[in-house]
Amino acid sequence: MKAPVRVAVTGAAGQIGYALLFRIASGEMLGKDQPVILQMLELPLEKAQAALKGVMMELEDCAFPLLAGMIGTSDPLVAFKDADYALLVGARPRGPGMERKDLLLENAKIFIEQGKALNQVASRDVKVLVVGNPANTNAYIAMKSAPDLPAKNFTAMLRLDHNRALSQLAAKAGVPVADIENLVVWGNHSPTMYPDYRFATAKGVSLKDKINDPDWNANVFIPTVGKRGAAIIEARGLSSAASAANAAIDHMRDWALGTNGKWVTMGVPSDGSYGIPEGIIYGVPVTCANGEYTRVRDLPIDEFSRERMDKTLAELEEERAGVAHLL
Ligand code: NAI
């Protein structure tokens, strides 16, 4: 059996936390031969800590063979101590009448504190996934607050958007989801994101050619994927949790264990390619191997795509400008 690794999860008593922790502990994220120690962070509020205690009791009651230990805390320095993986799920939700700007600033405080704590105590190789919204900018803030850790270790979750796009595409093209390769979701995890199926294939057949419907792309596919989060809230009365946790598992599993050449979307700090300014956390296609992600390079960008990629970039630049004075 391998030595246990430490997995920190924030917002552990929230709805995504509840859909996530049990799957990590059962080995779905890092493999059935990898023991894990869960280090769970929640707000110091009595109710949050009590709920976290309840989640830990349930984890205990599962008697997971791979669960080598558990810590529940309200102190980021405890939660992130020696963490090999950190899933930053907890965030300040948008309250009634709250402006986008205020939401950004409230979350900036959280991700500055957590970035600093990661910088201070986490493993130097920690892989960080930010799920809490606004995910890309929160990841950017945490990265900037952790100057001693490699910037490439900070990522934001675009995988839910990627998975949503896969299912929409599979349904339209009448192909199994598992056959689809080479899909991309560019940009911000927000309705401005650009799901791009120009390179997508199923068993080597171009899905763009098979579907051959630019109107569907512009007026159905892109808006359906972009507004899917709102549609789930409308239907369920709560935001997506199981699918978000599933996407977080997919993101971390692929990063840690590799994708066998398959493209997946990750929000990663830009290296300046595709006209995205360096450092901005932007959804791009990557492949993963040996615990590292590598960008898919030199894809042609047509006028339609450029326009959409620039729109989602403009939103990210605006978010970055909104928090610049804090960093
Ligand atoms: P939730 O409200 O059910 O749970 C969030 C938990 O985080 C709460 O228990 C809260 O006490 C805790 N929390 C808040 N601030 C914290 C802090 N500073 N430190 C530690 N814990 C803290 O929310 P849910 O549904 O679990 O969603 C979590 C976040 O994930 C939200 O920001 C949501 O918008 C985002 N999200 C992101 C998606 C993506 O694709 N990137 C998809 C779906 C949700």
Short mmCIF file of C-alpha atoms and ligand atoms in Angstrom, two decimals:
data_model
loop_
_atom_site.label_atom_id
_atom_site.label_comp_id
_atom_site.label_asym_id
_atom_site.label_seq_id
_atom_site.Cartn_x
_atom_site.Cartn_y
_atom_site.Cartn_z
CA MET A 1 0.00 0.00 0.00
CA LYS A 2 1.24 3.53 -0.81
CA ALA A 3 1.87 6.11 1.91
CA PRO A 4 -1.21 8.30 2.56
CA VAL A 5 -1.49 11.71 0.88
CA ARG A 6 -3.14 14.73 2.47
CA VAL A 7 -6.22 16.16 0.77
CA ALA A 8 -7.56 19.49 2.05
CA VAL A 9 -11.18 20.38 1.29
CA THR A 10 -12.69 23.75 2.23
CA GLY A 11 -16.42 24.31 2.59
CA ALA A 12 -16.50 20.69 3.72
CA ALA A 13 -19.96 20.90 5.30
CA GLY A 14 -21.56 22.50 2.23
CA GLN A 15 -23.56 20.72 -0.44
CA ILE A 16 -20.63 20.15 -2.82
CA GLY A 17 -18.52 19.01 0.13
CA TYR A 18 -21.16 16.42 0.99
CA ALA A 19 -21.12 15.08 -2.58
CA LEU A 20 -17.32 15.15 -2.76
CA LEU A 21 -15.72 13.87 0.43
CA PHE A 22 -17.14 10.35 0.33
CA ARG A 23 -15.92 9.85 -3.22
CA ILE A 24 -12.42 11.06 -2.36
CA ALA A 25 -12.36 8.74 0.65
CA SER A 26 -13.51 5.78 -1.46
CA GLY A 27 -10.60 6.21 -3.88
CA GLU A 28 -12.46 7.65 -6.87
CA MET A 29 -10.16 10.66 -7.12
CA LEU A 30 -6.66 9.34 -6.56
CA GLY A 31 -7.05 5.62 -7.17
CA LYS A 32 -8.09 2.53 -5.25
CA ASP A 33 -4.54 2.00 -4.01
CA GLN A 34 -3.99 5.50 -2.59
CA PRO A 35 -4.84 6.09 1.09
CA VAL A 36 -5.90 9.64 1.93
CA ILE A 37 -5.99 11.86 5.00
CA LEU A 38 -8.87 14.34 4.73
CA GLN A 39 -8.18 17.80 6.17
CA MET A 40 -11.48 19.64 6.21
CA LEU A 41 -11.97 23.37 6.69
CA GLU A 42 -15.21 25.09 7.65
CA LEU A 43 -16.15 28.49 9.01
CA PRO A 44 -15.72 28.87 12.79
CA LEU A 45 -19.51 29.35 13.17
CA GLU A 46 -21.08 26.89 15.60
CA LYS A 47 -23.55 25.64 13.01
CA ALA A 48 -20.85 25.06 10.37
CA GLN A 49 -18.58 23.23 12.82
CA ALA A 50 -21.47 21.06 14.06
CA ALA A 51 -22.39 20.17 10.46
CA LEU A 52 -18.74 19.33 9.75
CA LYS A 53 -18.68 17.07 12.80
CA GLY A 54 -21.73 15.28 11.42
CA VAL A 55 -20.05 14.77 8.03
CA MET A 56 -16.98 13.36 9.80
CA MET A 57 -19.19 10.97 11.78
CA GLU A 58 -20.69 9.73 8.52
CA LEU A 59 -17.25 9.35 6.93
CA GLU A 60 -16.28 7.27 9.94
CA ASP A 61 -19.42 5.16 9.53
CA CYS A 62 -18.45 4.29 5.97
CA ALA A 63 -15.33 2.51 7.28
CA PHE A 64 -13.50 3.38 4.05
CA PRO A 65 -10.36 1.23 3.87
CA LEU A 66 -8.48 4.09 2.15
CA LEU A 67 -9.36 6.75 4.72
CA ALA A 68 -6.18 6.92 6.76
CA GLY A 69 -7.13 9.90 8.91
CA MET A 70 -9.36 12.99 9.26
CA ILE A 71 -8.96 16.49 10.60
CA GLY A 72 -11.82 18.99 10.95
CA THR A 73 -10.86 22.59 11.65
CA SER A 74 -11.66 26.27 11.17
CA ASP A 75 -7.97 27.17 10.83
CA PRO A 76 -6.53 27.25 7.29
CA LEU A 77 -3.03 26.69 8.69
CA VAL A 78 -4.21 23.37 10.12
CA ALA A 79 -6.28 22.37 7.08
CA PHE A 80 -3.48 23.06 4.58
CA LYS A 81 -0.58 21.68 6.65
CA ASP A 82 1.50 19.50 4.30
CA ALA A 83 -1.48 19.22 1.93
CA ASP A 84 -0.68 17.44 -1.34
CA TYR A 85 -4.05 18.38 -2.85
CA ALA A 86 -6.31 21.30 -1.93
CA LEU A 87 -9.87 21.63 -3.18
CA LEU A 88 -11.05 25.13 -2.37
CA VAL A 89 -14.82 24.79 -2.46
CA GLY A 90 -15.99 27.10 0.34
CA ALA A 91 -16.76 30.64 -0.79
CA ARG A 92 -19.02 33.51 0.11
CA PRO A 93 -22.32 33.08 -1.75
CA ARG A 94 -24.06 36.03 -3.32
CA GLY A 95 -26.55 37.43 -0.82
CA PRO A 96 -29.77 39.28 -1.68
CA GLY A 97 -29.03 42.68 -3.20
CA MET A 98 -25.28 42.00 -3.23
CA GLU A 99 -23.41 43.56 -6.13
CA ARG A 100 -20.99 41.49 -8.21
CA LYS A 101 -18.23 43.83 -7.11
CA ASP A 102 -18.96 43.19 -3.42
CA LEU A 103 -19.05 39.45 -4.02
CA LEU A 104 -15.63 39.67 -5.62
CA LEU A 105 -14.21 41.63 -2.70
CA GLU A 106 -15.71 39.36 -0.03
CA ASN A 107 -14.22 36.35 -1.78
CA ALA A 108 -10.90 38.10 -2.29
CA LYS A 109 -10.51 38.25 1.51
CA ILE A 110 -11.07 34.49 1.79
CA PHE A 111 -8.72 33.55 -1.04
CA ILE A 112 -5.96 35.91 0.08
CA GLU A 113 -6.03 34.29 3.52
CA GLN A 114 -6.13 30.79 2.08
CA GLY A 115 -3.42 31.52 -0.51
CA LYS A 116 -1.16 32.79 2.26
CA ALA A 117 -1.85 29.73 4.39
CA LEU A 118 -1.08 27.40 1.47
CA ASN A 119 2.13 29.36 0.88
CA GLN A 120 3.10 28.92 4.50
CA VAL A 121 2.30 25.28 5.24
CA ALA A 122 1.25 23.20 2.21
CA SER A 123 3.48 20.73 0.36
CA ARG A 124 5.62 22.59 -2.19
CA ASP A 125 3.99 20.40 -4.85
CA VAL A 126 0.41 21.00 -3.69
CA LYS A 127 -2.12 20.80 -6.50
CA VAL A 128 -4.81 23.41 -5.94
CA LEU A 129 -8.28 23.35 -7.51
CA VAL A 130 -10.55 26.32 -6.90
CA VAL A 131 -14.27 25.51 -7.19
CA GLY A 132 -15.76 28.37 -5.15
CA ASN A 133 -17.00 31.22 -7.33
CA PRO A 134 -15.88 33.39 -8.99
CA ALA A 135 -13.57 30.40 -9.46
CA ASN A 136 -11.04 31.77 -11.99
CA THR A 137 -10.46 35.01 -10.14
CA ASN A 138 -10.42 33.30 -6.73
CA ALA A 139 -7.71 30.98 -8.10
CA TYR A 140 -5.81 34.02 -9.40
CA ILE A 141 -6.02 35.67 -5.96
CA ALA A 142 -4.84 32.53 -4.15
CA MET A 143 -1.97 32.13 -6.64
CA LYS A 144 -0.85 35.75 -6.18
CA SER A 145 -1.03 35.30 -2.40
CA ALA A 146 1.27 32.26 -2.52
CA PRO A 147 4.48 33.58 -4.14
CA ASP A 148 6.62 30.67 -2.88
CA LEU A 149 4.52 28.03 -4.63
CA PRO A 150 4.73 27.42 -8.38
CA ALA A 151 1.99 29.42 -10.14
CA LYS A 152 1.18 26.41 -12.34
CA ASN A 153 -0.10 24.58 -9.25
CA PHE A 154 -3.16 26.86 -9.07
CA THR A 155 -6.11 25.87 -11.23
CA ALA A 156 -9.80 26.73 -11.51
CA MET A 157 -12.65 24.37 -12.29
CA LEU A 158 -13.96 24.55 -15.86
CA ARG A 159 -14.56 20.80 -15.92
CA LEU A 160 -18.26 21.04 -15.09
CA ASP A 161 -18.69 23.26 -18.15
CA HIS A 162 -16.62 20.80 -20.19
CA ASN A 163 -18.76 17.87 -19.04
CA ARG A 164 -21.98 19.79 -19.68
CA ALA A 165 -20.77 20.58 -23.20
CA LEU A 166 -19.85 16.91 -23.78
CA SER A 167 -23.37 15.75 -22.92
CA GLN A 168 -25.07 18.39 -25.07
CA LEU A 169 -22.83 17.50 -27.98
CA ALA A 170 -23.34 13.76 -27.57
CA ALA A 171 -27.12 14.21 -27.57
CA LYS A 172 -27.10 16.44 -30.66
CA ALA A 173 -24.72 14.23 -32.65
CA GLY A 174 -26.27 10.95 -31.46
CA VAL A 175 -22.94 9.53 -30.29
CA PRO A 176 -21.89 8.10 -26.90
CA VAL A 177 -20.31 10.68 -24.64
CA ALA A 178 -17.29 8.39 -24.15
CA ASP A 179 -16.45 8.54 -27.87
CA ILE A 180 -16.01 12.32 -27.92
CA GLU A 181 -12.48 13.70 -28.04
CA ASN A 182 -10.95 17.15 -28.43
CA LEU A 183 -13.58 19.39 -26.91
CA VAL A 184 -12.57 22.74 -25.40
CA VAL A 185 -14.21 25.28 -23.11
CA TRP A 186 -12.33 28.56 -23.25
CA GLY A 187 -12.25 31.27 -20.60
CA ASN A 188 -14.11 32.09 -17.43
CA HIS A 189 -16.39 29.79 -15.44
CA SER A 190 -19.33 32.11 -16.06
CA PRO A 191 -21.98 32.47 -18.75
CA THR A 192 -19.36 34.16 -20.98
CA MET A 193 -17.36 30.91 -21.37
CA TYR A 194 -16.93 29.62 -24.91
CA PRO A 195 -17.56 25.90 -25.48
CA ASP A 196 -15.77 25.16 -28.76
CA TYR A 197 -16.46 21.94 -30.65
CA ARG A 198 -14.59 22.82 -33.85
CA PHE A 199 -11.96 20.14 -33.16
CA ALA A 200 -14.25 17.58 -31.54
CA THR A 201 -14.45 14.11 -33.01
CA ALA A 202 -16.25 10.84 -32.26
CA LYS A 203 -14.38 7.77 -33.47
CA GLY A 204 -12.35 10.08 -35.70
CA VAL A 205 -15.38 11.73 -37.35
CA SER A 206 -15.57 15.54 -37.05
CA LEU A 207 -18.64 16.49 -35.01
CA LYS A 208 -18.72 19.93 -36.59
CA ASP A 209 -19.09 18.30 -40.00
CA LYS A 210 -21.55 15.71 -38.71
CA ILE A 211 -23.78 18.31 -37.01
CA ASN A 212 -23.22 20.95 -39.71
CA ASP A 213 -25.46 23.53 -38.04
CA PRO A 214 -23.78 26.88 -37.20
CA ASP A 215 -27.09 28.23 -36.03
CA TRP A 216 -27.39 25.47 -33.40
CA ASN A 217 -23.84 26.24 -32.26
CA ALA A 218 -24.40 29.98 -31.81
CA ASN A 219 -27.99 29.97 -30.60
CA VAL A 220 -28.47 26.68 -28.75
CA PHE A 221 -25.21 24.94 -27.81
CA ILE A 222 -23.19 27.90 -26.51
CA PRO A 223 -26.04 29.52 -24.52
CA THR A 224 -27.29 26.17 -23.13
CA VAL A 225 -23.86 25.32 -21.72
CA GLY A 226 -23.31 28.89 -20.51
CA LYS A 227 -26.64 29.09 -18.69
CA ARG A 228 -26.77 25.52 -17.43
CA GLY A 229 -25.94 26.50 -13.85
CA ALA A 230 -28.91 28.88 -13.74
CA ALA A 231 -31.17 26.23 -15.32
CA ILE A 232 -30.23 23.76 -12.56
CA ILE A 233 -31.03 26.31 -9.85
CA GLU A 234 -34.36 27.03 -11.53
CA ALA A 235 -35.25 23.32 -11.67
CA ARG A 236 -33.80 22.06 -8.39
CA GLY A 237 -34.14 25.13 -6.20
CA LEU A 238 -30.47 24.63 -5.30
CA SER A 239 -27.26 25.04 -7.27
CA SER A 240 -25.54 22.07 -8.88
CA ALA A 241 -23.71 20.04 -6.27
CA ALA A 242 -23.37 16.40 -7.34
CA SER A 243 -22.30 17.36 -10.86
CA ALA A 244 -19.91 19.98 -9.49
CA ALA A 245 -18.36 17.44 -7.09
CA ASN A 246 -18.12 14.96 -9.96
CA ALA A 247 -16.30 17.52 -12.08
CA ALA A 248 -13.89 18.28 -9.22
CA ILE A 249 -13.10 14.56 -8.96
CA ASP A 250 -12.57 14.37 -12.74
CA HIS A 251 -10.27 17.42 -12.71
CA MET A 252 -8.06 16.19 -9.86
CA ARG A 253 -8.01 12.55 -10.99
CA ASP A 254 -6.92 13.50 -14.49
CA TRP A 255 -4.29 15.93 -13.21
CA ALA A 256 -2.86 13.36 -10.78
CA LEU A 257 -3.23 10.18 -12.82
CA GLY A 258 -3.17 11.43 -16.44
CA THR A 259 -5.55 11.57 -19.39
CA ASN A 260 -3.83 9.16 -21.80
CA GLY A 261 -3.59 11.88 -24.43
CA LYS A 262 -7.24 12.93 -24.12
CA TRP A 263 -7.97 16.68 -24.01
CA VAL A 264 -9.70 18.07 -20.95
CA THR A 265 -10.40 21.67 -19.96
CA MET A 266 -8.64 23.23 -16.98
CA GLY A 267 -8.53 26.84 -15.85
CA VAL A 268 -4.78 27.47 -15.62
CA PRO A 269 -2.54 30.56 -15.43
CA SER A 270 -1.94 31.70 -18.99
CA ASP A 271 1.53 31.49 -20.49
CA GLY A 272 0.57 34.19 -22.99
CA SER A 273 -0.53 31.77 -25.71
CA TYR A 274 -3.80 32.23 -27.63
CA GLY A 275 -3.63 35.98 -26.98
CA ILE A 276 -4.45 35.51 -23.27
CA PRO A 277 -2.29 37.79 -21.09
CA GLU A 278 0.15 35.91 -18.89
CA GLY A 279 -1.12 34.99 -15.44
CA ILE A 280 -4.87 35.24 -16.14
CA ILE A 281 -6.57 31.99 -15.10
CA TYR A 282 -8.33 30.95 -18.28
CA GLY A 283 -9.97 27.69 -19.42
CA VAL A 284 -7.80 25.98 -22.05
CA PRO A 285 -7.44 22.47 -23.46
CA VAL A 286 -4.76 20.39 -21.75
CA THR A 287 -3.55 16.83 -21.59
CA CYS A 288 -2.14 15.45 -18.34
CA ALA A 289 0.68 12.98 -17.67
CA ASN A 290 2.98 12.29 -14.71
CA GLY A 291 1.16 14.77 -12.49
CA GLU A 292 1.59 17.70 -14.88
CA TYR A 293 -0.75 19.36 -17.36
CA THR A 294 0.40 20.45 -20.81
CA ARG A 295 -1.49 22.93 -22.97
CA VAL A 296 -2.74 21.83 -26.37
CA ARG A 297 -0.92 24.32 -28.57
CA ASP A 298 -1.36 26.11 -31.89
CA LEU A 299 -5.05 25.48 -32.48
CA PRO A 300 -6.35 27.79 -35.19
CA ILE A 301 -8.61 30.53 -33.83
CA ASP A 302 -11.19 31.83 -36.33
CA GLU A 303 -12.99 35.17 -36.14
CA PHE A 304 -16.11 33.76 -34.43
CA SER A 305 -13.94 32.08 -31.75
CA ARG A 306 -11.67 35.10 -31.28
CA GLU A 307 -14.67 37.29 -30.55
CA ARG A 308 -15.98 34.88 -27.90
CA MET A 309 -12.56 34.26 -26.38
CA ASP A 310 -12.00 38.00 -26.10
CA LYS A 311 -15.39 38.56 -24.47
CA THR A 312 -14.75 36.05 -21.68
CA LEU A 313 -11.20 37.44 -21.34
CA ALA A 314 -12.57 40.98 -20.94
CA GLU A 315 -14.69 39.77 -18.03
CA LEU A 316 -11.66 38.15 -16.37
CA GLU A 317 -9.59 41.30 -16.86
CA GLU A 318 -12.35 43.32 -15.28
CA GLU A 319 -12.44 40.95 -12.29
CA ARG A 320 -8.67 41.13 -11.98
CA ALA A 321 -8.78 44.95 -12.04
CA GLY A 322 -11.47 44.84 -9.33
CA VAL A 323 -9.14 43.07 -6.87
CA ALA A 324 -5.78 44.49 -8.03
CA HIS A 325 -5.58 46.94 -5.12
CA LEU A 326 -5.73 44.04 -2.63
CA LEU A 327 -2.88 42.01 -4.09
P1 NAI B 1 -22.72 25.75 0.12
O1 NAI B 1 -23.15 27.10 0.55
O2 NAI B 1 -23.64 24.59 0.26
O3 NAI B 1 -21.38 25.35 0.90
C1 NAI B 1 -20.31 26.20 1.03
C2 NAI B 1 -19.67 25.90 2.37
O4 NAI B 1 -18.47 26.66 2.45
C3 NAI B 1 -20.53 26.28 3.56
O5 NAI B 1 -20.65 25.17 4.42
C4 NAI B 1 -19.77 27.44 4.21
O6 NAI B 1 -19.89 27.43 5.63
C5 NAI B 1 -18.35 27.13 3.78
N1 NAI B 1 -17.46 28.29 3.73
C6 NAI B 1 -17.73 29.56 3.35
N2 NAI B 1 -16.65 30.34 3.48
C7 NAI B 1 -15.66 29.54 3.94
C8 NAI B 1 -14.31 29.77 4.29
N3 NAI B 1 -13.78 31.00 4.21
N4 NAI B 1 -13.57 28.72 4.71
C9 NAI B 1 -14.11 27.50 4.82
N5 NAI B 1 -15.40 27.23 4.53
C10 NAI B 1 -16.15 28.23 4.09
O7 NAI B 1 -22.22 25.92 -1.38
P2 NAI B 1 -21.91 24.79 -2.46
O8 NAI B 1 -23.14 24.50 -3.22
O9 NAI B 1 -21.19 23.68 -1.80
O10 NAI B 1 -20.95 25.60 -3.45
C11 NAI B 1 -19.67 26.02 -3.05
C12 NAI B 1 -19.08 26.97 -4.07
O11 NAI B 1 -18.87 26.32 -5.31
C13 NAI B 1 -19.95 28.19 -4.40
O12 NAI B 1 -19.11 29.33 -4.48
C14 NAI B 1 -20.50 27.86 -5.76
O13 NAI B 1 -20.84 29.02 -6.48
C15 NAI B 1 -19.34 27.14 -6.37
N6 NAI B 1 -19.62 26.32 -7.54
C16 NAI B 1 -18.67 26.29 -8.54
C17 NAI B 1 -18.84 25.52 -9.65
C18 NAI B 1 -17.80 25.50 -10.74
O14 NAI B 1 -18.07 24.87 -11.77
N7 NAI B 1 -16.64 26.10 -10.60
C19 NAI B 1 -20.06 24.70 -9.83
C20 NAI B 1 -20.97 24.78 -8.73
C21 NAI B 1 -20.75 25.57 -7.63
#
